[in-house]
Tab-separated table of C-alpha atoms and ligand atoms in Angstrom:
chain	number	residue	atom	x	y	z
Q	1	MET	CA	123.856	110.763	130.377
Q	2	SER	CA	122.956	113.223	133.065
Q	3	LEU	CA	125.122	116.072	134.219
Q	4	GLN	CA	126.733	115.632	137.618
Q	5	VAL	CA	128.470	118.422	139.500
Q	6	SER	CA	130.635	117.235	142.406
Q	7	PRO	CA	132.222	119.890	144.671
Q	8	LEU	CA	135.980	119.526	145.215
Q	9	THR	CA	136.653	121.862	148.156
Q	10	PRO	CA	134.321	123.501	150.696
Q	11	GLU	CA	134.646	126.881	148.988
Q	12	PHE	CA	135.071	126.375	145.254
Q	13	GLY	CA	135.857	123.998	142.422
Q	14	ALA	CA	133.740	121.150	141.062
Q	15	ARG	CA	134.156	118.116	138.852
Q	16	VAL	CA	131.590	117.913	136.069
Q	17	THR	CA	130.773	114.533	134.523
Q	18	GLY	CA	127.998	113.014	132.423
Q	19	VAL	CA	128.414	115.477	129.572
Q	20	ASP	CA	130.315	115.518	126.270
Q	21	ILE	CA	131.334	119.141	125.699
Q	22	ALA	CA	132.681	118.399	122.204
Q	23	VAL	CA	129.139	118.199	120.823
Q	24	PRO	CA	126.540	121.011	120.703
Q	25	LEU	CA	124.860	121.152	124.116
Q	26	ASP	CA	121.148	121.576	124.756
Q	27	PHE	CA	120.213	124.958	126.172
Q	28	GLU	CA	119.182	123.439	129.512
Q	29	VAL	CA	122.415	121.490	129.865
Q	30	PHE	CA	124.510	124.545	129.140
Q	31	ARG	CA	122.447	126.587	131.585
Q	32	GLU	CA	123.288	124.046	134.304
Q	33	ILE	CA	126.995	124.323	133.414
Q	34	ARG	CA	126.812	128.113	133.490
Q	35	ALA	CA	125.094	128.043	136.888
Q	36	ALA	CA	127.755	125.658	138.227
Q	37	PHE	CA	130.435	128.032	136.905
Q	38	ASP	CA	128.872	130.934	138.842
Q	39	ARG	CA	128.669	128.825	141.983
Q	40	TYR	CA	132.031	126.998	141.892
Q	41	SER	CA	134.359	129.280	139.838
Q	42	VAL	CA	136.450	126.332	138.598
Q	43	LEU	CA	134.864	123.446	136.665
Q	44	ILE	CA	136.889	120.357	135.770
Q	45	PHE	CA	135.575	118.234	132.887
Q	46	PRO	CA	137.671	115.046	132.893
Q	47	GLY	CA	138.409	112.969	129.795
Q	48	GLN	CA	136.919	115.168	127.075
Q	49	SER	CA	137.949	115.041	123.412
Q	50	LEU	CA	138.078	118.659	122.289
Q	51	ASP	CA	139.982	119.702	119.198
Q	52	ASP	CA	140.482	123.335	118.189
Q	53	GLU	CA	137.157	123.590	116.386
Q	54	THR	CA	135.013	122.037	119.119
Q	55	GLN	CA	136.863	123.999	121.805
Q	56	ILE	CA	135.933	127.230	120.054
Q	57	ALA	CA	132.302	126.103	119.734
Q	58	PHE	CA	132.096	125.225	123.453
Q	59	SER	CA	133.882	128.454	124.403
Q	60	GLU	CA	131.461	130.572	122.414
Q	61	ARG	CA	128.562	129.270	124.508
Q	62	PHE	CA	130.035	131.371	127.320
Q	63	GLY	CA	130.688	134.397	125.110
Q	64	PRO	CA	133.027	135.768	122.459
Q	65	CYS	CA	136.622	134.517	122.464
Q	66	GLU	CA	139.366	137.073	122.897
Q	67	GLY	CA	141.955	137.301	120.164
Q	68	THR	CA	145.528	136.580	121.216
Q	69	LYS	CA	147.944	139.415	120.560
Q	70	THR	CA	151.662	139.305	120.034
Q	71	ALA	CA	154.052	137.432	122.382
Q	72	ASN	CA	152.196	134.105	122.544
Q	73	PRO	CA	153.158	131.608	119.789
Q	74	ALA	CA	149.463	131.391	118.812
Q	75	ALA	CA	149.163	135.177	118.327
Q	76	GLY	CA	146.640	136.082	115.670
Q	77	THR	CA	144.239	133.242	116.642
Q	78	VAL	CA	141.788	132.854	119.533
Q	79	PHE	CA	144.149	130.413	121.245
Q	80	ALA	CA	146.837	131.056	123.814
Q	81	ARG	CA	149.143	128.075	123.485
Q	82	GLN	CA	150.784	126.748	126.665
Q	83	SER	CA	153.405	124.365	125.402
Q	84	ASN	CA	157.064	123.441	125.071
Q	85	LEU	CA	156.490	122.268	121.485
Q	86	ASP	CA	157.421	124.340	118.461
Q	87	MET	CA	154.211	125.134	116.563
Q	88	LYS	CA	155.758	124.448	113.162
Q	89	THR	CA	158.034	121.483	113.787
Q	90	GLY	CA	156.320	119.881	116.802
Q	91	GLU	CA	159.764	119.467	118.378
Q	92	VAL	CA	160.608	120.320	122.001
Q	93	ILE	CA	161.754	123.947	122.415
Q	94	PRO	CA	165.100	124.308	124.283
Q	95	PRO	CA	164.619	125.663	127.838
Q	96	ASP	CA	166.764	128.757	127.202
Q	97	ASP	CA	164.571	129.810	124.243
Q	98	ARG	CA	162.722	133.117	124.708
Q	99	ARG	CA	159.361	131.348	124.239
Q	100	MET	CA	160.007	129.191	127.303
Q	101	PHE	CA	161.271	132.120	129.355
Q	102	TYR	CA	158.037	133.973	128.518
Q	103	GLN	CA	155.977	131.128	130.015
Q	104	LYS	CA	157.849	131.257	133.344
Q	105	ALA	CA	155.502	133.997	134.569
Q	106	ASN	CA	152.706	131.405	134.463
Q	107	TYR	CA	154.228	129.970	137.635
Q	108	LEU	CA	153.017	133.085	139.465
Q	109	TRP	CA	149.421	133.296	140.720
Q	110	HIS	CA	147.493	135.307	138.160
Q	111	SER	CA	144.181	136.045	136.487
Q	112	ASP	CA	144.336	135.600	132.695
Q	113	SER	CA	143.934	138.789	130.662
Q	114	SER	CA	143.439	141.055	133.686
Q	115	PHE	CA	145.990	143.326	131.993
Q	116	LYS	CA	143.542	143.931	129.147
Q	117	VAL	CA	141.069	146.816	128.939
Q	118	THR	CA	138.142	144.398	129.158
Q	119	VAL	CA	138.495	141.780	131.874
Q	120	SER	CA	137.760	138.224	130.841
Q	121	LEU	CA	134.868	136.134	132.058
Q	122	CYS	CA	136.740	132.857	131.989
Q	123	SER	CA	139.477	130.756	130.488
Q	124	ILE	CA	139.034	127.280	129.048
Q	125	LEU	CA	142.123	125.081	129.016
Q	126	SER	CA	142.170	121.787	127.139
Q	127	ALA	CA	144.928	119.220	127.676
Q	128	ARG	CA	146.007	117.829	124.323
Q	129	GLU	CA	149.334	116.298	125.356
Q	130	VAL	CA	150.479	116.000	128.962
Q	131	PRO	CA	153.771	115.034	130.604
Q	132	PRO	CA	153.762	111.786	132.648
Q	133	GLU	CA	154.721	113.819	135.719
Q	134	GLY	CA	154.580	117.473	136.740
Q	135	GLY	CA	152.748	120.292	134.994
Q	136	ALA	CA	149.797	120.451	137.409
Q	137	THR	CA	147.709	123.632	137.603
Q	138	GLU	CA	146.693	125.139	140.949
Q	139	PHE	CA	143.671	127.320	141.648
Q	140	ALA	CA	142.666	129.625	144.489
Q	141	SER	CA	139.420	131.467	145.199
Q	142	THR	CA	139.586	135.245	145.432
Q	143	ARG	CA	136.116	135.222	147.001
Q	144	VAL	CA	137.779	133.674	150.051
Q	145	ALA	CA	140.107	136.689	150.274
Q	146	TYR	CA	137.228	139.166	150.074
Q	147	ASP	CA	135.050	137.240	152.523
Q	148	SER	CA	137.843	137.201	155.107
Q	149	LEU	CA	137.771	141.016	155.433
Q	150	SER	CA	135.846	143.052	157.999
Q	151	ASP	CA	132.787	145.015	156.865
Q	152	ALA	CA	134.780	148.269	157.094
Q	153	GLU	CA	137.590	146.830	154.959
Q	154	LYS	CA	135.090	145.530	152.419
Q	155	ALA	CA	133.466	148.966	152.192
Q	156	GLU	CA	136.861	150.547	151.586
Q	157	LEU	CA	137.837	148.015	148.911
Q	158	ASP	CA	134.503	148.431	147.165
Q	159	MET	CA	135.573	151.980	146.260
Q	160	LEU	CA	139.007	151.136	144.891
Q	161	GLU	CA	140.467	150.679	141.456
Q	162	VAL	CA	143.473	148.489	140.747
Q	163	GLU	CA	146.116	148.878	138.055
Q	164	HIS	CA	147.055	145.773	136.077
Q	165	ASP	CA	150.132	145.809	133.898
Q	166	PHE	CA	151.461	142.971	131.688
Q	167	ASN	CA	154.927	144.542	131.490
Q	168	HIS	CA	155.027	144.538	135.298
Q	169	SER	CA	154.090	140.861	135.666
Q	170	ARG	CA	156.449	139.558	132.996
Q	171	GLY	CA	159.148	141.726	134.586
Q	172	LEU	CA	158.683	139.824	137.864
Q	173	VAL	CA	160.421	136.833	136.253
Q	174	GLY	CA	162.954	138.989	134.424
Q	175	PHE	CA	161.263	138.744	131.023
Q	176	LYS	CA	161.390	141.876	128.914
Q	177	PHE	CA	159.098	142.664	126.019
Q	178	THR	CA	160.530	144.415	122.987
Q	179	ALA	CA	159.427	148.044	122.668
Q	180	GLU	CA	157.025	146.998	119.923
Q	181	GLU	CA	155.476	144.209	122.027
Q	182	SER	CA	155.315	146.423	125.080
Q	183	ALA	CA	153.314	149.061	123.225
Q	184	HIS	CA	150.463	146.538	122.866
Q	185	PHE	CA	150.059	146.323	126.630
Q	186	PRO	CA	149.698	149.709	128.347
Q	187	PRO	CA	148.628	149.540	132.032
Q	188	VAL	CA	144.859	149.373	132.616
Q	189	ARG	CA	142.530	150.161	135.522
Q	190	HIS	CA	139.759	147.932	136.805
Q	191	LYS	CA	137.307	147.941	139.681
Q	192	PHE	CA	139.110	146.075	142.422
Q	193	VAL	CA	136.063	144.261	143.746
Q	194	ARG	CA	134.165	142.125	141.272
Q	195	THR	CA	130.547	141.089	141.829
Q	196	ASN	CA	129.043	137.993	140.253
Q	197	ALA	CA	125.754	139.340	138.939
Q	198	GLY	CA	124.119	135.927	139.146
Q	199	ASN	CA	124.639	135.308	142.854
Q	200	GLY	CA	126.085	138.546	144.272
Q	201	ARG	CA	129.285	136.892	145.500
Q	202	LYS	CA	132.182	139.334	145.612
Q	203	SER	CA	135.845	138.717	144.873
Q	204	VAL	CA	139.016	140.733	144.309
Q	205	LEU	CA	140.960	141.111	141.078
Q	206	ILE	CA	144.487	140.230	142.197
Q	207	GLY	CA	147.426	138.191	140.883
Q	208	ALA	CA	150.740	138.916	139.200
Q	209	HIS	CA	149.388	141.488	136.761
Q	210	ALA	CA	148.100	143.650	139.647
Q	211	LYS	CA	150.698	146.342	140.120
Q	212	GLY	CA	149.106	148.779	142.536
Q	213	ILE	CA	146.026	150.493	143.876
Q	214	ILE	CA	145.073	153.690	142.091
Q	215	GLY	CA	145.700	156.733	144.310
Q	216	TRP	CA	147.649	154.795	146.943
Q	217	PRO	CA	151.405	154.956	147.579
Q	218	ALA	CA	153.112	152.008	145.837
Q	219	GLU	CA	154.182	150.325	149.070
Q	220	LYS	CA	150.745	150.486	150.689
Q	221	GLY	CA	149.084	149.154	147.546
Q	222	ARG	CA	151.617	146.332	147.265
Q	223	ALA	CA	151.047	145.361	150.904
Q	224	LEU	CA	147.279	145.116	150.378
Q	225	LEU	CA	147.625	143.087	147.184
Q	226	ASP	CA	150.122	140.716	148.803
Q	227	ASP	CA	147.956	140.306	151.900
Q	228	LEU	CA	144.866	139.431	149.855
Q	229	GLN	CA	146.807	136.983	147.728
Q	230	GLU	CA	148.177	135.306	150.823
Q	231	ARG	CA	144.681	134.906	152.235
Q	232	ALA	CA	143.431	133.377	148.972
Q	233	THR	CA	146.313	131.007	148.346
Q	234	GLN	CA	146.852	129.247	151.653
Q	235	PRO	CA	147.822	125.752	150.483
Q	236	GLU	CA	145.091	123.982	152.456
Q	237	ILE	CA	142.307	125.867	150.664
Q	238	CYS	CA	143.726	125.663	147.115
Q	239	LEU	CA	142.770	123.212	144.414
Q	240	ARG	CA	145.440	121.330	142.474
Q	241	HIS	CA	144.758	119.469	139.252
Q	242	GLU	CA	147.089	116.838	137.806
Q	243	TRP	CA	146.173	116.729	134.129
Q	244	GLN	CA	145.244	113.722	132.009
Q	245	THR	CA	144.967	114.041	128.235
Q	246	GLY	CA	141.511	115.340	127.348
Q	247	ASP	CA	140.819	117.084	130.651
Q	248	THR	CA	139.277	120.496	130.168
Q	249	ILE	CA	138.962	123.156	132.859
Q	250	VAL	CA	136.839	126.295	132.809
Q	251	TRP	CA	137.727	128.923	135.395
Q	252	ASP	CA	136.368	132.292	136.373
Q	253	ASN	CA	139.133	134.876	136.006
Q	254	GLN	CA	137.347	137.314	138.302
Q	255	ALA	CA	136.708	134.911	141.169
Q	256	ALA	CA	139.847	132.778	141.026
Q	257	VAL	CA	143.576	132.966	140.394
Q	258	HIS	CA	145.679	130.102	139.107
Q	259	ARG	CA	149.267	129.125	138.441
Q	260	ALA	CA	151.146	126.537	136.430
Q	261	THR	CA	153.655	124.223	138.108
Q	262	ALA	CA	156.917	122.931	136.696
Q	263	TYR	CA	157.587	119.849	134.588
Q	264	ASP	CA	160.726	118.670	132.830
Q	265	THR	CA	160.432	120.667	129.615
Q	266	ASN	CA	163.548	119.006	128.155
Q	267	LYS	CA	162.302	115.492	128.639
Q	268	HIS	CA	158.511	115.652	128.273
Q	269	ARG	CA	156.023	117.070	125.795
Q	270	ARG	CA	153.115	119.264	126.856
Q	271	LEU	CA	150.464	120.984	124.772
Q	272	MET	CA	147.555	122.870	126.331
Q	273	GLN	CA	145.219	125.029	124.274
Q	274	ARG	CA	143.536	127.934	126.030
Q	275	THR	CA	140.636	130.036	124.911
Q	276	THR	CA	139.738	133.125	126.909
Q	277	ILE	CA	136.206	134.501	126.895
Q	278	SER	CA	135.589	138.214	127.111
Q	279	SER	CA	133.217	139.537	129.778
Q	280	LYS	CA	131.812	141.845	127.129
Q	281	GLY	CA	129.027	140.092	125.250
Q	282	ALA	CA	129.134	137.036	127.526
Q	283	TRP	CA	126.022	134.937	128.046
Q	284	PRO	CA	123.832	135.498	129.940
Q	285	GLU	CA	124.019	139.261	129.685
Q	286	PHE	CA	124.033	139.775	133.446
Q	287	ALA	CA	127.371	137.956	133.566
Q	288	ALA	CA	129.200	140.978	132.163
D	1	LIG	FE1	147.045	131.593	133.037
């Protein structure tokens, strides 16, 4: 088997075949995957056979997995569970249940974990059970948004910091954390412009968690964030993936945003397991 990386759009996204990511990978093979990740931001590995253990092993090649805090059903593990199935009973969760309401914010463009103190390098999502229709995931490149700016605008953005706030983004869909949950997620500040240390490509850290620009009036900050998101997410330059069981996608949370799309949660079963890799301690070291 030899690794093949096939680009999916002119700007970003690639399909990776000829590799079984459920087994320990040779150093050279993983280095090729890591290089493709830097180049394409979103890597789709069709038809894999990851279970929880092998997903963690593959994830840790990129770097340390984040722990999942309260609010996700898988809190206390390294997994963030995206599912309409009750973890204990395996039965479908009713749509008016708080756990389903919580997941509604996934329909907004976002960057996983950007509300945390340390931004993530990437997420890895493995499809364990998929509905026969619906439930696709869409991706957009935030390098495209940065590249579309003038040199003067880029220079201005390079100096900015952005506030990301989990309470803000969940609030956009009307979900409210309890006071105890909320206390786990104070607003954080990040450099607005992210630079891939491997290739120098720049991107912007936007998405639903982005609440405002530090030092700017709320309205002006909102307008900039909305404008950049609009540039990134024009439908003709996005990537949409219709999942098959086994598919695994690795995406760069600093160079791409993504969103879930609807499926009939009453009628169909869906279980996706996500690991999220911290930028701190990621391999290679320059990636942080
Ligand atoms: Fe997400």
